[in-house]
């Protein structure tokens, strides 16, 4: 249908403008979209790549559901934290550690890079502390250790990194509130009022 194709073109253009920061997703009303399931099984990686994913997730008008099926470590933790709804397999494992640069060289060569790495750490911490129940002191403590901090789904649920463990089922009210910004009880109340 021509109208459907035109609507899809308009939605795609609007999403592109939102992701580029040209317009805010609050300035335009776009029809509800089917959520995207982002399956995560990642040992971490580049902070640049992670922050690019986080930017795409935060600017997406399509809800993003993060689902950890294996590992969610290092930079992948902040990517997961940025998703609209977060869940994991009961077999998932998580890991947080201090930012690693991998830089080797003379001190004079490293000094400018240290500021860059420090900024990456600040951004990483801001994402996690703003999207979970972990405060800055707790996160610093996890990261200060001279080893990686491993944990499992029950702790991830407790600290607000995930919303549910798949075998426990999904709370429909929490899901609709986080993904669509409405709760099932709001919908029921609106139906009763009418």
Coordinates of N, CA and C in Angstrom, one line a residue:
X1 N 0.8 -1.2 0.0 CA 0.0 0.0 0.0 C 0.9 1.2 0.0
X2 N 0.6 2.2 -0.8 CA 1.4 3.4 -1.0 C 1.4 4.2 0.3
X3 N 0.2 4.4 1.0 CA 0.2 5.1 2.2 C 1.1 4.5 3.3
X4 N 1.1 3.2 3.4 CA 2.0 2.5 4.4 C 3.4 2.8 4.1
X5 N 3.8 2.7 2.8 CA 5.2 2.9 2.4 C 5.6 4.4 2.7
X6 N 4.7 5.3 2.4 CA 5.0 6.7 2.7 C 5.1 6.9 4.2
X7 N 4.2 6.3 5.0 CA 4.3 6.4 6.5 C 5.7 5.9 7.0
X8 N 6.1 4.7 6.4 CA 7.3 4.1 6.8 C 8.5 5.0 6.5
X9 N 8.5 5.7 5.3 CA 9.5 6.6 4.9 C 9.6 7.8 5.9
X10 N 8.4 8.3 6.3 CA 8.4 9.5 7.2 C 8.9 9.0 8.5
X11 N 8.6 7.9 9.0 CA 9.1 7.3 10.3 C 10.6 7.2 10.2
X12 N 11.1 6.6 9.1 CA 12.5 6.4 9.0 C 13.3 7.7 9.0
X13 N 12.7 8.7 8.3 CA 13.3 10.0 8.2 C 13.4 10.7 9.6
X14 N 12.2 10.6 10.3 CA 12.1 11.1 11.7 C 13.1 10.5 12.6
X15 N 13.3 9.1 12.5 CA 14.2 8.4 13.3 C 15.6 8.9 13.0
X16 N 15.9 9.1 11.8 CA 17.3 9.5 11.4 C 17.6 10.9 12.0
X17 N 16.6 11.8 11.9 CA 16.8 13.1 12.4 C 16.9 13.1 14.0
X18 N 16.2 12.2 14.6 CA 16.3 12.1 16.1 C 17.7 11.5 16.5
X19 N 18.1 10.5 15.7 CA 19.4 9.9 16.1 C 20.6 10.8 15.8
X20 N 20.4 11.8 14.9 CA 21.4 12.8 14.6 C 21.3 14.0 15.6
X21 N 20.3 14.0 16.4 CA 20.2 15.1 17.4 C 19.6 16.3 16.8
X22 N 19.0 16.3 15.5 CA 18.5 17.4 14.9 C 17.1 17.8 15.5
X23 N 16.3 16.8 15.8 CA 15.1 17.0 16.5 C 15.0 16.1 17.8
X24 N 14.2 16.4 18.7 CA 14.0 15.6 19.9 C 12.9 14.6 19.7
X25 N 13.0 13.4 20.2 CA 11.9 12.5 20.1 C 10.6 12.9 20.8
X26 N 10.7 14.0 21.6 CA 9.6 14.6 22.3 C 8.8 15.5 21.4
X27 N 9.5 16.0 20.3 CA 8.9 17.0 19.4 C 8.0 16.4 18.4
X28 N 8.0 15.1 18.2 CA 7.2 14.5 17.1 C 6.5 13.2 17.6
X29 N 5.3 13.1 17.2 CA 4.5 11.9 17.6 C 4.6 10.9 16.5
X30 N 5.2 9.7 16.8 CA 5.4 8.7 15.8 C 4.6 7.5 16.3
X31 N 4.0 6.7 15.5 CA 3.2 5.6 15.9 C 4.0 4.6 16.7
X32 N 3.3 3.9 17.7 CA 4.0 2.8 18.4 C 4.6 1.8 17.5
X33 N 5.8 1.4 17.9 CA 6.5 0.4 17.1 C 6.8 -0.9 17.9
X34 N 6.9 -1.9 17.1 CA 7.2 -3.3 17.7 C 8.6 -3.2 18.3
X35 N 8.8 -3.6 19.6 CA 10.1 -3.5 20.2 C 11.2 -4.4 19.5
X36 N 12.4 -3.9 19.6 CA 13.5 -4.7 19.0 C 14.2 -5.5 20.2
X37 N 14.4 -6.8 20.0 CA 15.1 -7.6 21.0 C 16.6 -7.6 20.7
X38 N 17.4 -7.0 21.6 CA 18.8 -7.0 21.5 C 19.4 -8.1 22.3
X39 N 19.8 -9.2 21.7 CA 20.4 -10.3 22.4 C 21.8 -10.0 22.8
X40 N 22.2 -10.1 24.0 CA 23.5 -9.8 24.5 C 24.3 -11.0 25.0
X41 N 25.4 -11.3 24.4 CA 26.3 -12.3 24.8 C 27.7 -11.8 24.4
X42 N 28.3 -10.9 25.3 CA 29.4 -10.1 25.0 C 30.4 -10.0 26.2
X43 N 31.6 -10.2 25.9 CA 32.7 -10.1 26.9 C 33.2 -8.7 27.0
X44 N 32.6 -7.7 26.4 CA 33.0 -6.3 26.4 C 33.6 -5.9 25.1
X45 N 34.4 -4.8 25.2 CA 35.1 -4.3 24.0 C 35.3 -2.8 24.1
X46 N 35.4 -2.3 22.9 CA 35.7 -0.9 22.7 C 34.6 0.1 23.4
X47 N 35.1 1.1 24.1 CA 34.2 2.0 24.7 C 33.5 2.9 23.6
X48 N 34.3 3.2 22.5 CA 33.7 3.9 21.4 C 32.5 3.2 20.8
X49 N 32.7 1.9 20.6 CA 31.6 1.1 20.0 C 30.4 1.0 21.0
X50 N 30.7 0.9 22.2 CA 29.7 0.8 23.3 C 28.9 2.1 23.4
X51 N 29.6 3.2 23.4 CA 28.9 4.5 23.5 C 28.1 4.8 22.2
X52 N 28.5 4.3 21.1 CA 27.7 4.4 19.8 C 26.4 3.7 20.0
X53 N 26.5 2.4 20.5 CA 25.3 1.6 20.7 C 24.4 2.3 21.7
X54 N 24.9 2.8 22.8 CA 24.1 3.5 23.8 C 23.4 4.7 23.2
X55 N 24.1 5.5 22.4 CA 23.5 6.6 21.7 C 22.3 6.2 20.8
X56 N 22.5 5.1 20.1 CA 21.5 4.6 19.2 C 20.3 4.1 20.0
X57 N 20.5 3.5 21.1 CA 19.4 3.0 22.0 C 18.7 4.2 22.6
X58 N 19.4 5.1 23.1 CA 18.7 6.3 23.8 C 18.0 7.1 22.8
X59 N 18.4 7.2 21.5 CA 17.7 8.0 20.5 C 16.6 7.3 19.7
X60 N 16.5 6.0 20.0 CA 15.6 5.2 19.2 C 14.1 5.4 19.7
X61 N 13.2 5.6 18.8 CA 11.8 5.7 19.1 C 11.2 4.3 19.2
X62 N 11.9 3.4 18.7 CA 11.5 2.0 18.8 C 12.0 1.4 20.2
X63 N 11.2 0.9 21.0 CA 11.7 0.4 22.3 C 12.7 -0.8 22.1
X64 N 13.7 -0.8 22.9 CA 14.8 -1.8 22.8 C 14.7 -2.6 24.1
X65 N 14.6 -4.0 23.9 CA 14.6 -4.9 25.0 C 16.0 -5.6 25.0
X66 N 16.7 -5.5 26.1 CA 18.0 -6.1 26.2 C 17.8 -7.5 26.8
X67 N 18.4 -8.5 26.2 CA 18.2 -9.9 26.8 C 19.5 -10.6 26.8
X68 N 20.1 -10.8 28.0 CA 21.4 -11.4 28.2 C 21.2 -12.9 28.2
X69 N 21.8 -13.6 27.2 CA 21.7 -15.0 27.1 C 22.9 -15.7 27.5
X70 N 24.0 -15.0 27.6 CA 25.3 -15.6 28.0 C 26.1 -14.6 28.9
X71 N 27.1 -14.0 28.4 CA 27.9 -13.0 29.1 C 27.4 -11.6 28.9
X72 N 27.6 -10.8 29.9 CA 27.3 -9.3 29.8 C 28.4 -8.7 30.6
X73 N 29.5 -8.4 30.0 CA 30.7 -7.9 30.7 C 31.2 -6.6 30.2
X74 N 31.8 -5.9 31.2 CA 32.5 -4.6 30.8 C 31.6 -3.7 30.1
X75 N 31.9 -3.2 28.9 CA 31.2 -2.2 28.2 C 29.7 -2.7 27.9
X76 N 29.6 -4.0 27.8 CA 28.2 -4.6 27.5 C 27.3 -4.3 28.6
X77 N 27.8 -4.1 29.9 CA 26.9 -3.8 31.0 C 26.2 -2.5 30.8
X78 N 27.0 -1.5 30.4 CA 26.4 -0.1 30.2 C 25.4 -0.1 29.0
X79 N 25.7 -1.0 27.9 CA 24.8 -1.1 26.8 C 23.5 -1.7 27.3
X80 N 23.5 -2.8 28.1 CA 22.3 -3.4 28.7 C 21.6 -2.4 29.5
X81 N 22.3 -1.6 30.4 CA 21.6 -0.7 31.3 C 20.8 0.4 30.5
X82 N 21.2 0.6 29.2 CA 20.6 1.7 28.4 C 19.3 1.2 27.8
X83 N 19.1 -0.1 27.8 CA 17.9 -0.6 27.1 C 16.6 -0.2 27.9
X84 N 15.5 -0.2 27.2 CA 14.2 0.2 27.8 C 13.7 -0.9 28.8
X85 N 13.9 -2.1 28.5 CA 13.5 -3.2 29.4 C 14.7 -4.2 29.3
X86 N 15.1 -4.8 30.5 CA 16.3 -5.6 30.5 C 16.0 -6.9 31.2
X87 N 16.3 -8.0 30.6 CA 16.1 -9.3 31.2 C 17.3 -10.2 30.9
X88 N 17.4 -11.3 31.6 CA 18.5 -12.3 31.4 C 18.0 -13.7 31.6
X89 N 18.8 -14.6 31.0 CA 18.7 -16.0 31.2 C 19.1 -16.3 32.6
X90 N 18.6 -17.4 33.2 CA 19.1 -17.7 34.5 C 20.6 -18.2 34.5
X91 N 21.1 -18.5 33.3 CA 22.5 -18.9 33.2 C 23.4 -17.7 32.9
X92 N 22.9 -16.5 32.8 CA 23.8 -15.4 32.4 C 24.8 -15.1 33.5
X93 N 25.9 -14.4 33.0 CA 26.9 -13.9 34.0 C 27.3 -12.5 33.6
X94 N 27.6 -11.7 34.6 CA 27.9 -10.3 34.4 C 29.2 -10.0 35.0
X95 N 29.9 -8.9 34.5 CA 31.2 -8.5 35.1 C 31.4 -7.0 34.9
X96 N 31.8 -6.3 35.9 CA 32.2 -4.9 35.9 C 33.6 -4.8 36.3
X97 N 34.4 -4.0 35.7 CA 35.7 -3.7 36.1 C 36.1 -2.3 35.7
X98 N 37.3 -1.8 36.2 CA 37.7 -0.5 35.8 C 38.0 -0.4 34.3
X99 N 38.0 0.8 33.8 CA 38.2 1.0 32.4 C 39.7 0.6 32.1
X100 N 39.9 -0.1 31.0 CA 41.2 -0.6 30.6 C 41.6 0.1 29.3
X101 N 42.8 0.5 29.2 CA 43.3 1.2 28.0 C 44.0 0.3 27.1
X102 N 44.8 -0.6 27.6 CA 45.7 -1.4 26.8 C 46.8 -0.6 26.2
X103 N 47.0 0.6 26.6 CA 48.1 1.5 26.0 C 49.4 1.2 26.6
X104 N 50.4 1.0 25.7 CA 51.8 0.8 26.1 C 52.7 1.8 25.4
X105 N 53.6 2.4 26.1 CA 54.5 3.4 25.5 C 55.2 4.2 26.5
X106 N 55.8 5.3 26.0 CA 56.6 6.2 26.9 C 55.5 7.0 27.7
X107 N 55.9 7.5 28.9 CA 55.0 8.3 29.7 C 54.5 9.5 29.0
X108 N 55.4 10.2 28.3 CA 55.0 11.4 27.5 C 53.9 11.0 26.5
X109 N 53.9 9.8 25.9 CA 52.9 9.4 25.0 C 51.6 9.1 25.6
X110 N 51.7 8.6 26.9 CA 50.5 8.1 27.6 C 49.7 9.2 28.3
X111 N 50.4 10.3 28.7 CA 49.7 11.4 29.5 C 48.4 11.9 28.8
X112 N 48.5 12.3 27.5 CA 47.3 12.8 26.8 C 46.2 11.7 26.8
X113 N 46.6 10.5 26.6 CA 45.6 9.4 26.5 C 44.9 9.1 27.8
X114 N 45.6 9.4 29.0 CA 45.1 9.1 30.3 C 43.8 10.0 30.5
X115 N 43.8 11.2 30.0 CA 42.6 12.1 30.1 C 41.5 11.5 29.3
X116 N 41.7 11.0 28.2 CA 40.7 10.3 27.3 C 40.1 9.1 28.1
X117 N 41.0 8.3 28.6 CA 40.5 7.1 29.3 C 39.7 7.5 30.6
X118 N 40.1 8.5 31.3 CA 39.4 9.0 32.5 C 38.0 9.5 32.1
X119 N 37.9 10.2 30.9 CA 36.6 10.7 30.4 C 35.7 9.5 30.1
X120 N 36.3 8.4 29.5 CA 35.5 7.2 29.2 C 34.9 6.6 30.5
X121 N 35.8 6.6 31.5 CA 35.3 6.0 32.8 C 34.2 6.8 33.4
X122 N 34.3 8.2 33.3 CA 33.2 9.0 33.8 C 31.9 8.8 33.1
X123 N 32.0 8.7 31.8 CA 30.8 8.4 31.0 C 30.2 7.0 31.3
X124 N 31.1 6.0 31.4 CA 30.6 4.6 31.7 C 29.9 4.6 33.1
X125 N 30.5 5.3 34.1 CA 29.9 5.3 35.4 C 28.5 6.1 35.4
X126 N 28.5 7.2 34.6 CA 27.2 7.9 34.5 C 26.1 7.1 34.0
X127 N 26.4 6.3 32.9 CA 25.4 5.5 32.3 C 24.8 4.5 33.3
X128 N 25.7 3.8 34.0 CA 25.3 2.7 34.9 C 24.6 3.3 36.1
X129 N 25.1 4.4 36.7 CA 24.5 4.9 37.9 C 23.2 5.6 37.6
X130 N 23.0 6.1 36.4 CA 21.7 6.8 36.1 C 20.6 5.8 35.7
X131 N 21.0 4.6 35.3 CA 20.0 3.6 34.8 C 19.9 2.3 35.6
X132 N 20.5 2.3 36.8 CA 20.4 1.2 37.7 C 20.2 1.7 39.1
X133 N 20.2 0.8 40.1 CA 20.1 1.2 41.5 C 21.5 1.4 42.2
X134 N 22.5 1.2 41.4 CA 23.9 1.3 41.9 C 24.3 2.8 42.0
X135 N 24.8 3.2 43.2 CA 25.2 4.6 43.3 C 26.7 4.7 43.0
X136 N 27.2 5.9 42.9 CA 28.6 6.1 42.5 C 29.6 5.4 43.4
X137 N 29.4 5.5 44.7 CA 30.3 4.8 45.6 C 30.4 3.3 45.4
X138 N 29.2 2.7 45.3 CA 29.1 1.3 45.1 C 29.9 0.9 43.8
X139 N 29.6 1.6 42.7 CA 30.3 1.3 41.4 C 31.8 1.5 41.5
X140 N 32.2 2.6 42.2 CA 33.7 2.8 42.4 C 34.3 1.6 43.2
X141 N 33.6 1.1 44.2 CA 34.1 0.0 44.9 C 34.2 -1.2 44.1
X142 N 33.2 -1.5 43.2 CA 33.3 -2.6 42.3 C 34.5 -2.5 41.4
X143 N 34.7 -1.3 40.9 CA 35.7 -1.0 39.9 C 37.2 -0.9 40.5
X144 N 37.3 -0.6 41.8 CA 38.6 -0.3 42.4 C 39.3 -1.6 42.6
X145 N 38.7 -2.7 42.8 CA 39.3 -4.0 43.0 C 40.3 -4.3 42.0
X146 N 41.3 -5.0 42.3 CA 42.4 -5.4 41.3 C 42.0 -6.6 40.5
X147 N 40.7 -6.9 40.5 CA 40.2 -8.0 39.7 C 38.8 -7.6 39.2
X148 N 38.3 -8.4 38.3 CA 37.0 -8.2 37.7 C 36.0 -8.6 38.7
X149 N 34.9 -7.9 38.8 CA 33.8 -8.1 39.7 C 32.7 -8.9 39.0
X150 N 32.6 -10.2 39.2 CA 31.6 -11.1 38.6 C 30.4 -11.2 39.4
X151 N 29.2 -11.3 38.8 CA 28.0 -11.5 39.5 C 27.0 -12.2 38.6
X152 N 25.8 -12.6 39.1 CA 24.9 -13.4 38.4 C 23.5 -12.8 38.4
X153 N 22.5 -13.4 37.7 CA 21.2 -12.7 37.6 C 20.5 -12.2 38.8
X154 N 20.6 -13.0 39.9 CA 19.9 -12.5 41.1 C 20.5 -11.2 41.6
X155 N 21.8 -11.0 41.6 CA 22.4 -9.8 42.0 C 22.1 -8.7 41.0
X156 N 22.1 -9.0 39.7 CA 21.8 -8.1 38.6 C 20.4 -7.5 38.8
X157 N 19.4 -8.4 39.2 CA 18.1 -8.0 39.5 C 18.0 -7.1 40.7
X158 N 18.8 -7.4 41.7 CA 18.8 -6.7 43.0 C 19.3 -5.2 42.8
X159 N 20.3 -5.1 41.9 CA 20.9 -3.8 41.7 C 20.3 -3.0 40.6
X160 N 19.2 -3.6 40.0 CA 18.5 -2.9 39.0 C 19.1 -2.9 37.6
X161 N 20.1 -3.8 37.4 CA 20.6 -3.9 36.0 C 19.7 -4.6 35.1
X162 N 18.9 -5.5 35.6 CA 17.9 -6.2 34.8 C 16.5 -6.1 35.5
X163 N 15.5 -6.2 34.7 CA 14.1 -6.1 35.3 C 13.5 -7.5 35.6
X164 N 14.0 -8.5 35.0 CA 13.5 -9.9 35.3 C 14.5 -10.9 34.8
X165 N 14.3 -12.1 35.4 CA 15.1 -13.3 34.9 C 14.0 -14.1 34.2
X166 N 14.4 -14.6 33.0 CA 13.4 -15.2 32.1 C 12.5 -16.3 32.7
X167 N 13.1 -17.1 33.5 CA 12.3 -18.2 34.1 C 11.3 -17.8 35.1
X168 N 11.5 -16.5 35.6 CA 10.5 -16.0 36.6 C 9.3 -15.4 35.9
X169 N 9.4 -15.2 34.6 CA 8.3 -14.5 33.8 C 8.5 -13.0 33.8
X170 N 7.7 -12.4 33.0 CA 7.8 -10.9 32.9 C 6.5 -10.3 33.5
X171 N 6.7 -9.3 34.3 CA 5.6 -8.6 34.9 C 5.1 -7.6 33.9
X172 N 3.9 -7.9 33.4 CA 3.3 -7.2 32.3 C 3.2 -5.7 32.6
X173 N 2.8 -5.4 33.8 CA 2.7 -4.0 34.2 C 4.0 -3.2 34.1
X174 N 5.1 -3.8 34.6 CA 6.4 -3.3 34.6 C 6.9 -3.1 33.1
X175 N 6.6 -4.2 32.3 CA 7.0 -4.2 30.9 C 6.4 -3.0 30.2
X176 N 5.0 -2.9 30.3 CA 4.4 -1.8 29.5 C 4.8 -0.4 30.0
X177 N 5.0 -0.3 31.3 CA 5.5 1.0 31.9 C 6.8 1.4 31.3
X178 N 7.8 0.4 31.3 CA 9.1 0.7 30.8 C 9.2 0.8 29.3
X179 N 8.5 0.0 28.6 CA 8.6 0.0 27.1 C 7.8 1.0 26.5
X180 N 6.5 1.2 27.0 CA 5.6 2.1 26.3 C 5.3 3.4 27.2
X181 N 5.8 3.4 28.4 CA 5.5 4.6 29.2 C 4.2 4.7 29.9
X182 N 3.4 3.5 29.8 CA 2.1 3.5 30.4 C 2.0 2.2 31.3
X183 N 1.2 2.2 32.3 CA 1.1 1.0 33.0 C -0.3 0.4 32.7
X184 N -0.4 -0.9 32.9 CA -1.7 -1.6 32.6 C -2.8 -1.0 33.5
X185 N -2.5 -0.6 34.7 CA -3.5 -0.1 35.6 C -4.0 1.3 35.1
X186 N -3.1 2.1 34.5 CA -3.5 3.3 33.9 C -4.5 3.1 32.8
X187 N -4.2 2.1 31.9 CA -5.1 1.7 30.8 C -6.5 1.3 31.4
X188 N -6.5 0.5 32.5 CA -7.7 0.0 33.1 C -8.5 1.2 33.6
X189 N -7.8 2.1 34.4 CA -8.4 3.3 34.9 C -9.0 4.1 33.8
X190 N -8.3 4.3 32.7 CA -8.9 5.1 31.6 C -10.1 4.5 31.0
X191 N -10.2 3.2 30.9 CA -11.3 2.5 30.4 C -12.5 2.6 31.3
X192 N -12.3 2.6 32.6 CA -13.3 2.7 33.6 C -13.9 4.1 33.6
X193 N -13.0 5.2 33.5 CA -13.4 6.6 33.4 C -14.3 6.9 32.3
X194 N -14.1 6.2 31.1 CA -14.9 6.4 29.9 C -16.2 5.8 30.1

